[in-house]
Amino acid sequence: MTTINCNLQQVRARIAQACAAAGRPADAVALLAVSKTFGPEAVREAALAGQRCFGENYIQEAVEKMALVDALGVPAPLEWHCIGPVQSNKTRLVAEHFDWVHTLDRIKTAQRLSDQRPEHLPPLQVCIQVNVDGGATKGGVPPDEALKLARTVALLPRLRLRGVMSIPDEAPDAQTQWAVLQRVRQVFDLLRTQGGPGFEDFDTLSLGMTGDLEAAIRAGSTMVRVGSGIFGARHYPA
């Protein structure tokens, strides 16, 4: 059994235990394997261990990796999620190659993605990124602007609004983590109850990573994004 396979089993066990502790069914939370900076061989190892959904931050790198993974061969089609910022000059690549985008925070980007999504592909699944910390260097809309953006995005023809995503700052302990993550859950609940047309598939709270997975599931996350817990420590180029 490979290291990645072992790590995946451990992460899945953590998810199941966290769901049980929160009184939720074990299948209530999907696992997104964050494969940024890792090569196609690592993705293939995870795919052979049963992982199907992969998250990438760097769009050009991801598109090249997708082709290499296809060339290596995997037993079933993979689902690719863009979880990094989408610059205007990269919207076509995202629209043509990804299945999901978690980081939508501008109507201009949403319009370009909708316009550039090929007709032969299903609608692009999207989440509104919310910045609950208020950090100026972080992506996402302020919580009080999320509903307005979501209602506009929901009406774009080649997008399907699925939910909310956030990347809060690291917190020193589980209780503090949970308190911050609860603020994201409140935004999710607000949008789900007050959304309107185009919110029929609004069911995804993309929240939690390797370090705060349990707190995120306690707060109601339906999709956790785990990278180092599956693939190991990252080594970024200088």
mmCIF file of C-alpha atoms in Angstrom:
data_model
loop_
_atom_site.group_PDB
_atom_site.id
_atom_site.type_symbol
_atom_site.label_atom_id
_atom_site.label_comp_id
_atom_site.label_asym_id
_atom_site.label_seq_id
_atom_site.Cartn_x
_atom_site.Cartn_y
_atom_site.Cartn_z
ATOM 1 C CA MET A 1 0.000 0.000 0.000
ATOM 2 C CA THR A 2 1.414 3.404 -0.977
ATOM 3 C CA THR A 3 1.903 6.300 1.411
ATOM 4 C CA ILE A 4 -0.777 8.297 -0.387
ATOM 5 C CA ASN A 5 -3.191 5.370 -0.089
ATOM 6 C CA CYS A 6 -2.475 5.111 3.667
ATOM 7 C CA ASN A 7 -2.893 8.852 4.120
ATOM 8 C CA LEU A 8 -6.203 8.797 2.264
ATOM 9 C CA GLN A 9 -7.497 6.066 4.550
ATOM 10 C CA GLN A 10 -6.455 8.068 7.597
ATOM 11 C CA VAL A 11 -8.126 11.248 6.306
ATOM 12 C CA ARG A 12 -11.314 9.368 5.480
ATOM 13 C CA ALA A 13 -11.288 7.920 8.986
ATOM 14 C CA ARG A 14 -10.901 11.421 10.438
ATOM 15 C CA ILE A 15 -13.874 12.598 8.376
ATOM 16 C CA ALA A 16 -16.011 9.668 9.509
ATOM 17 C CA GLN A 17 -15.077 10.237 13.172
ATOM 18 C CA ALA A 18 -15.773 13.968 12.915
ATOM 19 C CA CYS A 19 -19.143 13.309 11.293
ATOM 20 C CA ALA A 20 -20.043 10.854 14.062
ATOM 21 C CA ALA A 21 -19.028 13.379 16.732
ATOM 22 C CA ALA A 22 -21.199 16.019 15.054
ATOM 23 C CA GLY A 23 -24.160 13.668 14.706
ATOM 24 C CA ARG A 24 -23.933 13.677 10.928
ATOM 25 C CA PRO A 25 -23.891 10.730 8.496
ATOM 26 C CA ALA A 26 -20.427 9.630 7.344
ATOM 27 C CA ASP A 27 -21.264 10.427 3.711
ATOM 28 C CA ALA A 28 -22.325 14.011 4.497
ATOM 29 C CA VAL A 29 -18.837 15.365 3.770
ATOM 30 C CA ALA A 30 -16.973 15.018 0.467
ATOM 31 C CA LEU A 31 -13.184 14.930 0.307
ATOM 32 C CA LEU A 32 -11.352 17.204 -2.115
ATOM 33 C CA ALA A 33 -7.692 16.192 -2.499
ATOM 34 C CA VAL A 34 -5.620 19.348 -3.000
ATOM 35 C CA SER A 35 -2.910 18.299 -5.431
ATOM 36 C CA LYS A 36 -1.283 21.668 -6.157
ATOM 37 C CA THR A 37 2.525 21.440 -6.598
ATOM 38 C CA PHE A 38 2.364 17.632 -6.749
ATOM 39 C CA GLY A 39 2.937 15.826 -10.027
ATOM 40 C CA PRO A 40 0.619 13.660 -12.116
ATOM 41 C CA GLU A 41 2.024 10.466 -10.589
ATOM 42 C CA ALA A 42 0.779 11.549 -7.154
ATOM 43 C CA VAL A 43 -2.666 12.283 -8.569
ATOM 44 C CA ARG A 44 -2.718 8.880 -10.244
ATOM 45 C CA GLU A 45 -1.763 7.164 -6.968
ATOM 46 C CA ALA A 46 -4.638 8.879 -5.212
ATOM 47 C CA ALA A 47 -7.010 8.022 -8.057
ATOM 48 C CA LEU A 48 -5.997 4.369 -7.889
ATOM 49 C CA ALA A 49 -6.842 4.520 -4.170
ATOM 50 C CA GLY A 50 -10.363 5.645 -5.042
ATOM 51 C CA GLN A 51 -10.063 9.449 -4.889
ATOM 52 C CA ARG A 52 -11.974 11.201 -7.676
ATOM 53 C CA CYS A 53 -12.067 14.933 -6.813
ATOM 54 C CA PHE A 54 -8.906 17.041 -6.985
ATOM 55 C CA GLY A 55 -8.320 20.711 -6.179
ATOM 56 C CA GLU A 56 -5.765 22.922 -7.900
ATOM 57 C CA ASN A 57 -4.689 26.511 -7.183
ATOM 58 C CA TYR A 58 -2.417 27.254 -10.139
ATOM 59 C CA ILE A 59 -4.431 27.189 -13.321
ATOM 60 C CA GLN A 60 -1.758 26.790 -15.988
ATOM 61 C CA GLU A 61 0.017 24.095 -13.971
ATOM 62 C CA ALA A 62 -3.290 22.326 -13.410
ATOM 63 C CA VAL A 63 -4.275 22.229 -17.085
ATOM 64 C CA GLU A 64 -0.897 20.755 -18.003
ATOM 65 C CA LYS A 65 -1.228 18.229 -15.167
ATOM 66 C CA MET A 66 -4.676 17.154 -16.327
ATOM 67 C CA ALA A 67 -3.255 16.153 -19.713
ATOM 68 C CA LEU A 68 -0.390 14.256 -18.098
ATOM 69 C CA VAL A 69 -2.754 12.405 -15.761
ATOM 70 C CA ASP A 70 -4.905 11.409 -18.725
ATOM 71 C CA ALA A 71 -1.810 10.102 -20.487
ATOM 72 C CA LEU A 72 -0.882 7.988 -17.447
ATOM 73 C CA GLY A 73 -4.362 6.536 -17.329
ATOM 74 C CA VAL A 74 -6.771 6.349 -14.387
ATOM 75 C CA PRO A 75 -9.638 3.913 -13.862
ATOM 76 C CA ALA A 76 -12.427 6.533 -14.005
ATOM 77 C CA PRO A 77 -12.849 10.192 -14.976
ATOM 78 C CA LEU A 78 -11.604 12.684 -12.403
ATOM 79 C CA GLU A 79 -13.346 15.852 -11.241
ATOM 80 C CA TRP A 80 -11.184 18.986 -11.177
ATOM 81 C CA HIS A 81 -11.866 21.904 -8.828
ATOM 82 C CA CYS A 82 -10.258 25.330 -9.164
ATOM 83 C CA ILE A 83 -9.597 26.552 -5.618
ATOM 84 C CA GLY A 84 -7.188 29.396 -6.435
ATOM 85 C CA PRO A 85 -7.764 32.956 -7.644
ATOM 86 C CA VAL A 86 -9.025 33.292 -11.220
ATOM 87 C CA GLN A 87 -7.360 36.117 -13.125
ATOM 88 C CA SER A 88 -9.119 37.613 -16.133
ATOM 89 C CA ASN A 89 -6.577 36.183 -18.569
ATOM 90 C CA LYS A 90 -7.136 32.665 -17.193
ATOM 91 C CA THR A 91 -10.931 32.474 -17.270
ATOM 92 C CA ARG A 92 -11.017 30.635 -20.604
ATOM 93 C CA LEU A 93 -8.666 27.934 -19.327
ATOM 94 C CA VAL A 94 -10.837 27.495 -16.250
ATOM 95 C CA ALA A 95 -14.074 27.473 -18.247
ATOM 96 C CA GLU A 96 -12.745 24.882 -20.694
ATOM 97 C CA HIS A 97 -10.959 22.490 -18.323
ATOM 98 C CA PHE A 98 -12.388 22.588 -14.796
ATOM 99 C CA ASP A 99 -15.600 21.136 -13.399
ATOM 100 C CA TRP A 100 -15.844 23.418 -10.348
ATOM 101 C CA VAL A 101 -14.681 26.868 -9.259
ATOM 102 C CA HIS A 102 -14.671 27.624 -5.511
ATOM 103 C CA THR A 103 -13.257 31.152 -5.592
ATOM 104 C CA LEU A 104 -15.812 33.295 -7.382
ATOM 105 C CA ASP A 105 -15.865 36.777 -5.870
ATOM 106 C CA ARG A 106 -16.488 39.141 -8.818
ATOM 107 C CA ILE A 107 -19.356 39.391 -11.258
ATOM 108 C CA LYS A 108 -16.938 40.224 -14.098
ATOM 109 C CA THR A 109 -15.168 36.895 -13.589
ATOM 110 C CA ALA A 110 -18.472 35.053 -13.350
ATOM 111 C CA GLN A 111 -19.703 36.592 -16.609
ATOM 112 C CA ARG A 112 -16.514 35.633 -18.439
ATOM 113 C CA LEU A 113 -16.661 32.072 -17.144
ATOM 114 C CA SER A 114 -20.265 31.739 -18.266
ATOM 115 C CA ASP A 115 -19.570 33.221 -21.696
ATOM 116 C CA GLN A 116 -16.507 30.998 -22.219
ATOM 117 C CA ARG A 117 -17.925 27.709 -20.933
ATOM 118 C CA PRO A 118 -18.149 25.380 -23.981
ATOM 119 C CA GLU A 119 -21.650 24.305 -24.946
ATOM 120 C CA HIS A 120 -20.717 20.619 -25.045
ATOM 121 C CA LEU A 121 -19.780 20.662 -21.357
ATOM 122 C CA PRO A 122 -22.238 20.749 -18.456
ATOM 123 C CA PRO A 123 -22.552 24.057 -16.604
ATOM 124 C CA LEU A 124 -19.563 25.034 -14.492
ATOM 125 C CA GLN A 125 -20.282 24.387 -10.798
ATOM 126 C CA VAL A 126 -19.370 27.451 -8.728
ATOM 127 C CA CYS A 127 -19.099 28.577 -5.112
ATOM 128 C CA ILE A 128 -19.009 32.145 -3.848
ATOM 129 C CA GLN A 129 -15.826 32.815 -1.865
ATOM 130 C CA VAL A 130 -16.486 34.741 1.340
ATOM 131 C CA ASN A 131 -13.830 36.583 3.342
ATOM 132 C CA VAL A 132 -14.990 36.395 6.950
ATOM 133 C CA ASP A 133 -11.705 37.744 8.365
ATOM 134 C CA GLY A 134 -11.676 40.975 6.390
ATOM 135 C CA GLY A 135 -8.024 40.607 5.372
ATOM 136 C CA ALA A 136 -7.210 42.977 2.509
ATOM 137 C CA THR A 137 -4.871 40.501 0.813
ATOM 138 C CA LYS A 138 -7.342 37.607 0.864
ATOM 139 C CA GLY A 139 -9.841 36.725 -1.835
ATOM 140 C CA GLY A 140 -13.566 36.696 -1.279
ATOM 141 C CA VAL A 141 -16.425 39.098 -0.828
ATOM 142 C CA PRO A 142 -17.411 40.512 2.582
ATOM 143 C CA PRO A 143 -20.268 38.528 4.141
ATOM 144 C CA ASP A 144 -22.754 41.367 3.642
ATOM 145 C CA GLU A 145 -22.102 41.375 -0.129
ATOM 146 C CA ALA A 146 -22.348 37.630 -0.683
ATOM 147 C CA LEU A 147 -26.111 37.437 -1.258
ATOM 148 C CA LYS A 148 -26.122 40.141 -3.939
ATOM 149 C CA LEU A 149 -23.269 38.468 -5.829
ATOM 150 C CA ALA A 150 -24.786 35.006 -5.479
ATOM 151 C CA ARG A 151 -28.146 36.142 -6.860
ATOM 152 C CA THR A 152 -26.438 37.617 -9.921
ATOM 153 C CA VAL A 153 -24.272 34.543 -10.486
ATOM 154 C CA ALA A 154 -27.266 32.228 -10.110
ATOM 155 C CA LEU A 155 -28.853 33.683 -13.249
ATOM 156 C CA LEU A 156 -25.862 33.208 -15.559
ATOM 157 C CA PRO A 157 -26.704 30.500 -18.104
ATOM 158 C CA ARG A 158 -23.503 28.429 -18.149
ATOM 159 C CA LEU A 159 -22.874 28.455 -14.406
ATOM 160 C CA ARG A 160 -24.577 26.487 -11.650
ATOM 161 C CA LEU A 161 -24.433 28.056 -8.209
ATOM 162 C CA ARG A 162 -23.569 25.377 -5.641
ATOM 163 C CA GLY A 163 -22.574 27.101 -2.426
ATOM 164 C CA VAL A 164 -20.039 29.034 -0.381
ATOM 165 C CA MET A 165 -16.303 28.639 0.179
ATOM 166 C CA SER A 166 -13.945 30.326 2.630
ATOM 167 C CA ILE A 167 -10.320 30.136 3.807
ATOM 168 C CA PRO A 168 -10.229 31.689 7.281
ATOM 169 C CA ASP A 169 -6.937 32.525 8.952
ATOM 170 C CA GLU A 170 -5.385 29.846 11.139
ATOM 171 C CA ALA A 171 -6.705 29.766 14.688
ATOM 172 C CA PRO A 172 -4.828 28.656 17.828
ATOM 173 C CA ASP A 173 -7.307 26.015 18.998
ATOM 174 C CA ALA A 174 -10.320 23.985 17.896
ATOM 175 C CA GLN A 175 -12.895 26.147 19.672
ATOM 176 C CA THR A 176 -11.586 29.333 18.041
ATOM 177 C CA GLN A 177 -11.490 27.555 14.689
ATOM 178 C CA TRP A 178 -15.101 26.519 15.103
ATOM 179 C CA ALA A 179 -16.237 30.023 16.085
ATOM 180 C CA VAL A 180 -14.747 31.509 12.889
ATOM 181 C CA LEU A 181 -16.053 28.697 10.697
ATOM 182 C CA GLN A 182 -19.520 29.185 12.168
ATOM 183 C CA ARG A 183 -19.545 32.680 10.673
ATOM 184 C CA VAL A 184 -19.108 31.134 7.230
ATOM 185 C CA ARG A 185 -21.904 28.680 7.982
ATOM 186 C CA GLN A 186 -24.173 31.606 8.827
ATOM 187 C CA VAL A 187 -23.493 33.172 5.418
ATOM 188 C CA PHE A 188 -24.227 29.821 3.759
ATOM 189 C CA ASP A 189 -27.521 29.471 5.628
ATOM 190 C CA LEU A 190 -28.529 33.032 4.769
ATOM 191 C CA LEU A 191 -27.923 32.510 1.073
ATOM 192 C CA ARG A 192 -29.696 29.169 1.071
ATOM 193 C CA THR A 193 -32.827 30.562 2.709
ATOM 194 C CA GLN A 194 -32.987 33.931 0.920
ATOM 195 C CA GLY A 195 -31.457 33.107 -2.475
ATOM 196 C CA GLY A 196 -34.254 32.747 -5.011
ATOM 197 C CA PRO A 197 -34.138 31.580 -8.652
ATOM 198 C CA GLY A 198 -31.013 29.633 -9.571
ATOM 199 C CA PHE A 199 -30.421 28.394 -6.013
ATOM 200 C CA GLU A 200 -32.015 24.984 -6.589
ATOM 201 C CA ASP A 201 -28.655 23.177 -6.283
ATOM 202 C CA PHE A 202 -27.229 25.342 -3.494
ATOM 203 C CA ASP A 203 -25.921 22.593 -1.206
ATOM 204 C CA THR A 204 -22.147 22.971 -0.775
ATOM 205 C CA LEU A 205 -20.199 24.485 2.090
ATOM 206 C CA SER A 206 -16.538 24.195 1.034
ATOM 207 C CA LEU A 207 -14.798 24.641 4.359
ATOM 208 C CA GLY A 208 -11.934 23.069 6.256
ATOM 209 C CA MET A 209 -8.434 21.835 5.487
ATOM 210 C CA THR A 210 -5.935 19.414 7.017
ATOM 211 C CA GLY A 211 -5.523 21.402 10.240
ATOM 212 C CA ASP A 212 -9.143 22.310 10.969
ATOM 213 C CA LEU A 213 -11.048 19.456 9.363
ATOM 214 C CA GLU A 214 -12.855 18.417 12.548
ATOM 215 C CA ALA A 215 -13.916 21.963 13.452
ATOM 216 C CA ALA A 216 -15.174 22.537 9.895
ATOM 217 C CA ILE A 217 -17.300 19.399 9.939
ATOM 218 C CA ARG A 218 -18.696 20.413 13.309
ATOM 219 C CA ALA A 219 -19.596 23.774 11.734
ATOM 220 C CA GLY A 220 -21.448 22.050 8.879
ATOM 221 C CA SER A 221 -18.912 21.732 6.072
ATOM 222 C CA THR A 222 -20.005 19.465 3.224
ATOM 223 C CA MET A 223 -16.623 19.456 1.435
ATOM 224 C CA VAL A 224 -13.181 19.563 3.051
ATOM 225 C CA ARG A 225 -10.037 20.463 1.086
ATOM 226 C CA VAL A 226 -7.085 18.349 2.229
ATOM 227 C CA GLY A 227 -3.610 18.609 0.715
ATOM 228 C CA SER A 228 -0.682 17.896 3.035
ATOM 229 C CA GLY A 229 -2.714 15.317 4.945
ATOM 230 C CA ILE A 230 -2.837 13.244 1.751
ATOM 231 C CA PHE A 231 0.249 14.147 -0.290
ATOM 232 C CA GLY A 232 2.681 15.290 2.412
ATOM 233 C CA ALA A 233 4.505 18.568 2.909
ATOM 234 C CA ARG A 234 4.739 20.884 -0.082
ATOM 235 C CA HIS A 235 8.023 22.184 -1.468
ATOM 236 C CA TYR A 236 7.518 25.462 -3.290
ATOM 237 C CA PRO A 237 10.067 26.675 -5.870
ATOM 238 C CA ALA A 238 12.137 29.661 -4.809
#
